[in-house]
Amino acid sequence: MLELDGYLLAPPRAQFNLAFDTYDTWCLLLPTAGAFDYEVGNTHGTAKFGDLVVCPPGGTLHRRMRTRTSFFHARFTTELDPPPGGTRVRDLDRLRGNLALLERADTAIARHVVTDLVLMLHRAQASQDELVHSAMTYLNEYYASPDVSLNELAAELGLSPSQLSRRFRAVRGITPVAYLRDLRLQKARELLTETNDTLQVVAEQAGYRSAFYLSRVFSSHTGQSPSAYRRTSRV
């Protein structure tokens, strides 16, 4: 299921030896203490203990330490499909146990640890999918309310707003704010095409308080004013 190509349990350092690297195999990097910034493809963030950063074969991993940091780094091949980018795992005791095993510096044990870390990533990803699905269900239901609060939604899901945004983007490729905006603009397009409602009515039904604000958002993201879209989209 997994073959280990190399690993390193590094003591605290002020910086990585390389600011970025490209790998032929999967790469996993996690801080055991301290924190570092990372970028993998279109994903980026800050990793601290509990965050596992994965780079797929052929990808480039950018990293920069925020503080003096110790870390675990592994390269491996696997039939599994770990989620690229940063993933937060919940079972920190299990993570600590795995890292304690690495101090024995045995390749067979290291292979077992990396395998377990990959399985933890899959479990964390499934949890992310459930949370993101709940967030999408909420936004799909309440997008027409101008009082939708992403802070309240995040709190209801047991996350901070930044955690919700990061998890949502990891699964959907966009932030919940952008997802909400797209829902509202799609509704506005439908109303502009299918009804003769005034722009103010369209705005209110699409989740905006005023026709002026709808016009500004609509023009910014479609390249057309609502009135121009209405004229050109009707058959």
PDB file of C-alpha atoms in Angstrom:
ATOM      1  CA  MET A   1       0.000   0.000   0.000  1.00  0.00           C
ATOM      2  CA  LEU A   2       2.879   2.389   0.754  1.00  0.00           C
ATOM      3  CA  GLU A   3       6.612   2.371   0.130  1.00  0.00           C
ATOM      4  CA  LEU A   4       8.853   4.789   2.001  1.00  0.00           C
ATOM      5  CA  ASP A   5      11.547   6.483  -0.109  1.00  0.00           C
ATOM      6  CA  GLY A   6      13.100   8.535   2.678  1.00  0.00           C
ATOM      7  CA  TYR A   7      12.330  10.421   5.849  1.00  0.00           C
ATOM      8  CA  LEU A   8      13.791  12.940   8.277  1.00  0.00           C
ATOM      9  CA  LEU A   9      12.856  13.854  11.834  1.00  0.00           C
ATOM     10  CA  ALA A  10      14.571  17.226  12.111  1.00  0.00           C
ATOM     11  CA  PRO A  11      15.458  19.101  15.321  1.00  0.00           C
ATOM     12  CA  PRO A  12      14.558  22.809  15.633  1.00  0.00           C
ATOM     13  CA  ARG A  13      15.879  25.003  12.827  1.00  0.00           C
ATOM     14  CA  ALA A  14      15.670  28.676  11.965  1.00  0.00           C
ATOM     15  CA  GLN A  15      14.986  27.974   8.259  1.00  0.00           C
ATOM     16  CA  PHE A  16      14.552  25.133   5.787  1.00  0.00           C
ATOM     17  CA  ASN A  17      17.599  24.270   3.695  1.00  0.00           C
ATOM     18  CA  LEU A  18      15.525  24.895   0.545  1.00  0.00           C
ATOM     19  CA  ALA A  19      12.695  27.389   0.113  1.00  0.00           C
ATOM     20  CA  PHE A  20      10.978  25.016  -2.347  1.00  0.00           C
ATOM     21  CA  ASP A  21      11.470  21.650  -3.957  1.00  0.00           C
ATOM     22  CA  THR A  22       9.802  19.423  -6.561  1.00  0.00           C
ATOM     23  CA  TYR A  23       9.427  15.707  -5.890  1.00  0.00           C
ATOM     24  CA  ASP A  24       8.968  12.632  -8.082  1.00  0.00           C
ATOM     25  CA  THR A  25       7.063  10.937  -5.262  1.00  0.00           C
ATOM     26  CA  TRP A  26       4.509  11.989  -2.684  1.00  0.00           C
ATOM     27  CA  CYS A  27       5.940  14.282  -0.008  1.00  0.00           C
ATOM     28  CA  LEU A  28       4.638  14.851   3.504  1.00  0.00           C
ATOM     29  CA  LEU A  29       5.798  17.641   5.811  1.00  0.00           C
ATOM     30  CA  LEU A  30       4.531  18.395   9.291  1.00  0.00           C
ATOM     31  CA  PRO A  31       5.818  20.570  12.132  1.00  0.00           C
ATOM     32  CA  THR A  32       6.434  18.865  15.465  1.00  0.00           C
ATOM     33  CA  ALA A  33       6.966  22.292  17.076  1.00  0.00           C
ATOM     34  CA  GLY A  34       6.846  25.822  15.703  1.00  0.00           C
ATOM     35  CA  ALA A  35       5.103  26.844  12.469  1.00  0.00           C
ATOM     36  CA  PHE A  36       5.810  27.351   8.771  1.00  0.00           C
ATOM     37  CA  ASP A  37       4.055  28.851   5.755  1.00  0.00           C
ATOM     38  CA  TYR A  38       3.480  26.569   2.789  1.00  0.00           C
ATOM     39  CA  GLU A  39       2.176  26.628  -0.768  1.00  0.00           C
ATOM     40  CA  VAL A  40       1.238  23.594  -2.859  1.00  0.00           C
ATOM     41  CA  GLY A  41      -0.369  24.335  -6.206  1.00  0.00           C
ATOM     42  CA  ASN A  42      -3.266  26.705  -5.553  1.00  0.00           C
ATOM     43  CA  THR A  43      -3.396  25.985  -1.825  1.00  0.00           C
ATOM     44  CA  HIS A  44      -1.431  27.829   0.817  1.00  0.00           C
ATOM     45  CA  GLY A  45      -1.528  28.437   4.555  1.00  0.00           C
ATOM     46  CA  THR A  46       0.349  28.199   7.820  1.00  0.00           C
ATOM     47  CA  ALA A  47       1.058  24.805   9.368  1.00  0.00           C
ATOM     48  CA  LYS A  48       1.500  24.170  13.077  1.00  0.00           C
ATOM     49  CA  PHE A  49       1.384  20.982  15.135  1.00  0.00           C
ATOM     50  CA  GLY A  50      -1.611  18.977  13.949  1.00  0.00           C
ATOM     51  CA  ASP A  51      -1.366  20.163  10.339  1.00  0.00           C
ATOM     52  CA  LEU A  52      -0.068  17.757   7.694  1.00  0.00           C
ATOM     53  CA  VAL A  53       1.109  19.236   4.396  1.00  0.00           C
ATOM     54  CA  VAL A  54       1.158  16.940   1.358  1.00  0.00           C
ATOM     55  CA  CYS A  55       2.636  17.552  -2.092  1.00  0.00           C
ATOM     56  CA  PRO A  56       1.749  15.148  -4.947  1.00  0.00           C
ATOM     57  CA  PRO A  57       4.290  13.631  -7.361  1.00  0.00           C
ATOM     58  CA  GLY A  58       5.559  16.287  -9.775  1.00  0.00           C
ATOM     59  CA  GLY A  59       4.277  19.090  -7.564  1.00  0.00           C
ATOM     60  CA  THR A  60       6.328  21.852  -5.989  1.00  0.00           C
ATOM     61  CA  LEU A  61       6.255  22.484  -2.248  1.00  0.00           C
ATOM     62  CA  HIS A  62       7.128  26.011  -1.134  1.00  0.00           C
ATOM     63  CA  ARG A  63       7.849  26.488   2.590  1.00  0.00           C
ATOM     64  CA  ARG A  64       9.144  29.203   4.897  1.00  0.00           C
ATOM     65  CA  MET A  65       9.505  28.989   8.660  1.00  0.00           C
ATOM     66  CA  ARG A  66       7.608  31.531  10.730  1.00  0.00           C
ATOM     67  CA  THR A  67       9.420  30.525  13.923  1.00  0.00           C
ATOM     68  CA  ARG A  68      12.193  28.163  14.866  1.00  0.00           C
ATOM     69  CA  THR A  69      10.637  24.850  13.871  1.00  0.00           C
ATOM     70  CA  SER A  70      11.246  21.131  14.200  1.00  0.00           C
ATOM     71  CA  PHE A  71       9.537  18.919  11.637  1.00  0.00           C
ATOM     72  CA  PHE A  72       9.012  15.491  10.119  1.00  0.00           C
ATOM     73  CA  HIS A  73       9.524  15.076   6.369  1.00  0.00           C
ATOM     74  CA  ALA A  74       8.848  11.934   4.337  1.00  0.00           C
ATOM     75  CA  ARG A  75       8.851  10.914   0.679  1.00  0.00           C
ATOM     76  CA  PHE A  76       6.783   7.908  -0.340  1.00  0.00           C
ATOM     77  CA  THR A  77       4.871   6.116  -3.078  1.00  0.00           C
ATOM     78  CA  THR A  78       1.359   4.841  -2.496  1.00  0.00           C
ATOM     79  CA  GLU A  79      -1.764   3.576  -4.235  1.00  0.00           C
ATOM     80  CA  LEU A  80      -3.786   5.827  -1.954  1.00  0.00           C
ATOM     81  CA  ASP A  81      -4.634   9.393  -2.924  1.00  0.00           C
ATOM     82  CA  PRO A  82      -3.793  11.749  -0.041  1.00  0.00           C
ATOM     83  CA  PRO A  83      -5.357  15.234  -0.258  1.00  0.00           C
ATOM     84  CA  PRO A  84      -2.753  17.753  -1.501  1.00  0.00           C
ATOM     85  CA  GLY A  85      -2.131  20.882   0.534  1.00  0.00           C
ATOM     86  CA  GLY A  86      -2.620  21.309   4.254  1.00  0.00           C
ATOM     87  CA  THR A  87      -5.010  19.160   6.306  1.00  0.00           C
ATOM     88  CA  ARG A  88      -5.772  19.508  10.002  1.00  0.00           C
ATOM     89  CA  VAL A  89      -6.072  16.211  11.889  1.00  0.00           C
ATOM     90  CA  ARG A  90      -8.171  15.954  15.039  1.00  0.00           C
ATOM     91  CA  ASP A  91      -6.544  13.025  16.827  1.00  0.00           C
ATOM     92  CA  LEU A  92      -3.495  14.825  18.193  1.00  0.00           C
ATOM     93  CA  ASP A  93      -2.756  12.058  20.717  1.00  0.00           C
ATOM     94  CA  ARG A  94      -2.496   9.568  17.868  1.00  0.00           C
ATOM     95  CA  LEU A  95      -0.220  11.999  16.033  1.00  0.00           C
ATOM     96  CA  ARG A  96       2.000  12.413  19.109  1.00  0.00           C
ATOM     97  CA  GLY A  97       2.184   8.623  19.463  1.00  0.00           C
ATOM     98  CA  ASN A  98       3.283   8.258  15.860  1.00  0.00           C
ATOM     99  CA  LEU A  99       5.978  10.896  16.237  1.00  0.00           C
ATOM    100  CA  ALA A 100       7.242   9.247  19.435  1.00  0.00           C
ATOM    101  CA  LEU A 101       7.693   5.989  17.494  1.00  0.00           C
ATOM    102  CA  LEU A 102       9.922   7.802  14.989  1.00  0.00           C
ATOM    103  CA  GLU A 103      12.517   8.505  17.677  1.00  0.00           C
ATOM    104  CA  ARG A 104      13.524   4.835  17.421  1.00  0.00           C
ATOM    105  CA  ALA A 105      14.846   5.599  13.892  1.00  0.00           C
ATOM    106  CA  ASP A 106      13.743   2.304  12.396  1.00  0.00           C
ATOM    107  CA  THR A 107      12.768   2.286   8.690  1.00  0.00           C
ATOM    108  CA  ALA A 108      10.030  -0.316   9.198  1.00  0.00           C
ATOM    109  CA  ILE A 109       8.534   1.767  11.998  1.00  0.00           C
ATOM    110  CA  ALA A 110       8.819   4.938   9.911  1.00  0.00           C
ATOM    111  CA  ARG A 111       6.941   3.209   7.083  1.00  0.00           C
ATOM    112  CA  HIS A 112       4.211   2.216   9.527  1.00  0.00           C
ATOM    113  CA  VAL A 113       4.008   5.798  10.841  1.00  0.00           C
ATOM    114  CA  VAL A 114       3.751   7.367   7.378  1.00  0.00           C
ATOM    115  CA  THR A 115       1.071   4.844   6.415  1.00  0.00           C
ATOM    116  CA  ASP A 116      -0.916   5.759   9.500  1.00  0.00           C
ATOM    117  CA  LEU A 117      -0.477   9.481   8.807  1.00  0.00           C
ATOM    118  CA  VAL A 118      -1.885   9.000   5.291  1.00  0.00           C
ATOM    119  CA  LEU A 119      -4.862   7.116   6.753  1.00  0.00           C
ATOM    120  CA  MET A 120      -5.378   9.975   9.217  1.00  0.00           C
ATOM    121  CA  LEU A 121      -5.427  12.378   6.273  1.00  0.00           C
ATOM    122  CA  HIS A 122      -8.188  10.380   4.591  1.00  0.00           C
ATOM    123  CA  ARG A 123     -10.213  10.359   7.800  1.00  0.00           C
ATOM    124  CA  ALA A 124      -9.717  14.109   8.213  1.00  0.00           C
ATOM    125  CA  GLN A 125     -10.719  14.692   4.581  1.00  0.00           C
ATOM    126  CA  ALA A 126     -13.950  12.730   5.095  1.00  0.00           C
ATOM    127  CA  SER A 127     -14.678  14.916   8.118  1.00  0.00           C
ATOM    128  CA  GLN A 128     -13.982  18.019   6.046  1.00  0.00           C
ATOM    129  CA  ASP A 129     -16.365  16.815   3.354  1.00  0.00           C
ATOM    130  CA  GLU A 130     -19.163  16.424   5.928  1.00  0.00           C
ATOM    131  CA  LEU A 131     -18.568  19.900   7.347  1.00  0.00           C
ATOM    132  CA  VAL A 132     -18.398  21.479   3.916  1.00  0.00           C
ATOM    133  CA  HIS A 133     -21.567  19.665   2.867  1.00  0.00           C
ATOM    134  CA  SER A 134     -23.327  21.090   5.931  1.00  0.00           C
ATOM    135  CA  ALA A 135     -22.057  24.573   5.078  1.00  0.00           C
ATOM    136  CA  MET A 136     -23.209  24.244   1.458  1.00  0.00           C
ATOM    137  CA  THR A 137     -26.655  23.043   2.559  1.00  0.00           C
ATOM    138  CA  TYR A 138     -26.992  26.076   4.818  1.00  0.00           C
ATOM    139  CA  LEU A 139     -25.877  28.531   2.133  1.00  0.00           C
ATOM    140  CA  ASN A 140     -28.104  26.937  -0.507  1.00  0.00           C
ATOM    141  CA  GLU A 141     -31.085  27.343   1.817  1.00  0.00           C
ATOM    142  CA  TYR A 142     -30.447  30.838   3.153  1.00  0.00           C
ATOM    143  CA  TYR A 143     -28.517  32.634   0.381  1.00  0.00           C
ATOM    144  CA  ALA A 144     -31.502  34.946  -0.251  1.00  0.00           C
ATOM    145  CA  SER A 145     -31.235  36.388   3.250  1.00  0.00           C
ATOM    146  CA  PRO A 146     -28.937  39.432   3.411  1.00  0.00           C
ATOM    147  CA  ASP A 147     -28.349  38.585   7.086  1.00  0.00           C
ATOM    148  CA  VAL A 148     -26.477  35.332   6.377  1.00  0.00           C
ATOM    149  CA  SER A 149     -23.542  35.288   8.795  1.00  0.00           C
ATOM    150  CA  LEU A 150     -20.515  33.186   7.984  1.00  0.00           C
ATOM    151  CA  ASN A 151     -19.261  33.806  11.522  1.00  0.00           C
ATOM    152  CA  GLU A 152     -22.430  32.228  12.932  1.00  0.00           C
ATOM    153  CA  LEU A 153     -22.233  29.358  10.445  1.00  0.00           C
ATOM    154  CA  ALA A 154     -18.624  28.653  11.398  1.00  0.00           C
ATOM    155  CA  ALA A 155     -19.501  28.721  15.112  1.00  0.00           C
ATOM    156  CA  GLU A 156     -22.384  26.310  14.521  1.00  0.00           C
ATOM    157  CA  LEU A 157     -19.976  23.907  12.823  1.00  0.00           C
ATOM    158  CA  GLY A 158     -17.452  24.262  15.654  1.00  0.00           C
ATOM    159  CA  LEU A 159     -14.886  26.118  13.549  1.00  0.00           C
ATOM    160  CA  SER A 160     -13.385  29.569  13.351  1.00  0.00           C
ATOM    161  CA  PRO A 161     -14.272  31.573  10.211  1.00  0.00           C
ATOM    162  CA  SER A 162     -10.732  31.099   8.881  1.00  0.00           C
ATOM    163  CA  GLN A 163     -10.894  27.326   9.465  1.00  0.00           C
ATOM    164  CA  LEU A 164     -14.241  27.121   7.679  1.00  0.00           C
ATOM    165  CA  SER A 165     -12.857  29.108   4.752  1.00  0.00           C
ATOM    166  CA  ARG A 166      -9.751  26.915   4.517  1.00  0.00           C
ATOM    167  CA  ARG A 167     -11.699  23.633   4.685  1.00  0.00           C
ATOM    168  CA  PHE A 168     -14.346  24.836   2.239  1.00  0.00           C
ATOM    169  CA  ARG A 169     -11.696  25.903  -0.246  1.00  0.00           C
ATOM    170  CA  ALA A 170      -9.828  22.603   0.126  1.00  0.00           C
ATOM    171  CA  VAL A 171     -12.966  20.666  -0.863  1.00  0.00           C
ATOM    172  CA  ARG A 172     -14.738  23.058  -3.266  1.00  0.00           C
ATOM    173  CA  GLY A 173     -11.848  25.115  -4.631  1.00  0.00           C
ATOM    174  CA  ILE A 174     -13.445  28.421  -3.576  1.00  0.00           C
ATOM    175  CA  THR A 175     -14.197  30.135  -0.282  1.00  0.00           C
ATOM    176  CA  PRO A 176     -17.691  30.090   1.275  1.00  0.00           C
ATOM    177  CA  VAL A 177     -17.918  33.841   0.616  1.00  0.00           C
ATOM    178  CA  ALA A 178     -17.310  33.251  -3.097  1.00  0.00           C
ATOM    179  CA  TYR A 179     -19.748  30.311  -3.091  1.00  0.00           C
ATOM    180  CA  LEU A 180     -22.452  32.506  -1.517  1.00  0.00           C
ATOM    181  CA  ARG A 181     -21.784  35.265  -4.035  1.00  0.00           C
ATOM    182  CA  ASP A 182     -22.061  32.808  -6.936  1.00  0.00           C
ATOM    183  CA  LEU A 183     -25.390  31.494  -5.623  1.00  0.00           C
ATOM    184  CA  ARG A 184     -26.766  35.023  -5.423  1.00  0.00           C
ATOM    185  CA  LEU A 185     -25.518  36.018  -8.857  1.00  0.00           C
ATOM    186  CA  GLN A 186     -26.995  32.877 -10.399  1.00  0.00           C
ATOM    187  CA  LYS A 187     -30.368  33.706  -8.845  1.00  0.00           C
ATOM    188  CA  ALA A 188     -30.073  37.272 -10.132  1.00  0.00           C
ATOM    189  CA  ARG A 189     -29.344  35.973 -13.644  1.00  0.00           C
ATOM    190  CA  GLU A 190     -32.435  33.759 -13.540  1.00  0.00           C
ATOM    191  CA  LEU A 191     -34.681  36.601 -12.376  1.00  0.00           C
ATOM    192  CA  LEU A 192     -33.282  39.044 -14.925  1.00  0.00           C
ATOM    193  CA  THR A 193     -33.898  36.559 -17.720  1.00  0.00           C
ATOM    194  CA  GLU A 194     -37.243  35.101 -16.643  1.00  0.00           C
ATOM    195  CA  THR A 195     -39.110  38.024 -15.005  1.00  0.00           C
ATOM    196  CA  ASN A 196     -39.882  41.695 -15.472  1.00  0.00           C
ATOM    197  CA  ASP A 197     -39.183  42.449 -11.821  1.00  0.00           C
ATOM    198  CA  THR A 198     -37.478  45.725 -11.019  1.00  0.00           C
ATOM    199  CA  LEU A 199     -33.789  45.606 -10.181  1.00  0.00           C
ATOM    200  CA  GLN A 200     -34.598  46.335  -6.541  1.00  0.00           C
ATOM    201  CA  VAL A 201     -36.925  43.315  -6.370  1.00  0.00           C
ATOM    202  CA  VAL A 202     -34.314  41.149  -8.093  1.00  0.00           C
ATOM    203  CA  ALA A 203     -31.700  42.329  -5.606  1.00  0.00           C
ATOM    204  CA  GLU A 204     -33.874  41.512  -2.586  1.00  0.00           C
ATOM    205  CA  GLN A 205     -34.757  38.039  -3.897  1.00  0.00           C
ATOM    206  CA  ALA A 206     -31.093  37.324  -4.605  1.00  0.00           C
ATOM    207  CA  GLY A 207     -29.915  38.290  -1.126  1.00  0.00           C
ATOM    208  CA  TYR A 208     -28.841  41.909  -1.650  1.00  0.00           C
ATOM    209  CA  ARG A 209     -30.283  44.865   0.210  1.00  0.00           C
ATOM    210  CA  SER A 210     -30.166  47.308  -2.696  1.00  0.00           C
ATOM    211  CA  ALA A 211     -30.196  47.459  -6.473  1.00  0.00           C
ATOM    212  CA  PHE A 212     -27.077  49.622  -6.316  1.00  0.00           C
ATOM    213  CA  TYR A 213     -25.052  46.952  -4.503  1.00  0.00           C
ATOM    214  CA  LEU A 214     -26.318  44.186  -6.793  1.00  0.00           C
ATOM    215  CA  SER A 215     -25.321  46.278  -9.828  1.00  0.00           C
ATOM    216  CA  ARG A 216     -21.824  46.792  -8.462  1.00  0.00           C
ATOM    217  CA  VAL A 217     -21.256  43.087  -7.682  1.00  0.00           C
ATOM    218  CA  PHE A 218     -22.925  41.913 -10.897  1.00  0.00           C
ATOM    219  CA  SER A 219     -20.885  44.229 -13.128  1.00  0.00           C
ATOM    220  CA  SER A 220     -17.644  43.380 -11.322  1.00  0.00           C
ATOM    221  CA  HIS A 221     -18.025  39.620 -11.758  1.00  0.00           C
ATOM    222  CA  THR A 222     -19.817  39.305 -15.104  1.00  0.00           C
ATOM    223  CA  GLY A 223     -18.484  42.288 -17.031  1.00  0.00           C
ATOM    224  CA  GLN A 224     -22.045  43.471 -17.723  1.00  0.00           C
ATOM    225  CA  SER A 225     -24.539  45.593 -15.880  1.00  0.00           C
ATOM    226  CA  PRO A 226     -27.769  43.805 -14.843  1.00  0.00           C
ATOM    227  CA  SER A 227     -29.767  45.818 -17.386  1.00  0.00           C
ATOM    228  CA  ALA A 228     -27.340  44.939 -20.202  1.00  0.00           C
ATOM    229  CA  TYR A 229     -27.448  41.267 -19.207  1.00  0.00           C
ATOM    230  CA  ARG A 230     -31.258  41.349 -19.257  1.00  0.00           C
ATOM    231  CA  ARG A 231     -31.302  42.858 -22.764  1.00  0.00           C
ATOM    232  CA  THR A 232     -28.805  40.386 -24.246  1.00  0.00           C
ATOM    233  CA  SER A 233     -29.956  37.199 -22.482  1.00  0.00           C
ATOM    234  CA  ARG A 234     -33.632  37.176 -23.328  1.00  0.00           C
ATOM    235  CA  VAL A 235     -34.741  35.150 -26.333  1.00  0.00           C
TER     236      VAL A 235
END
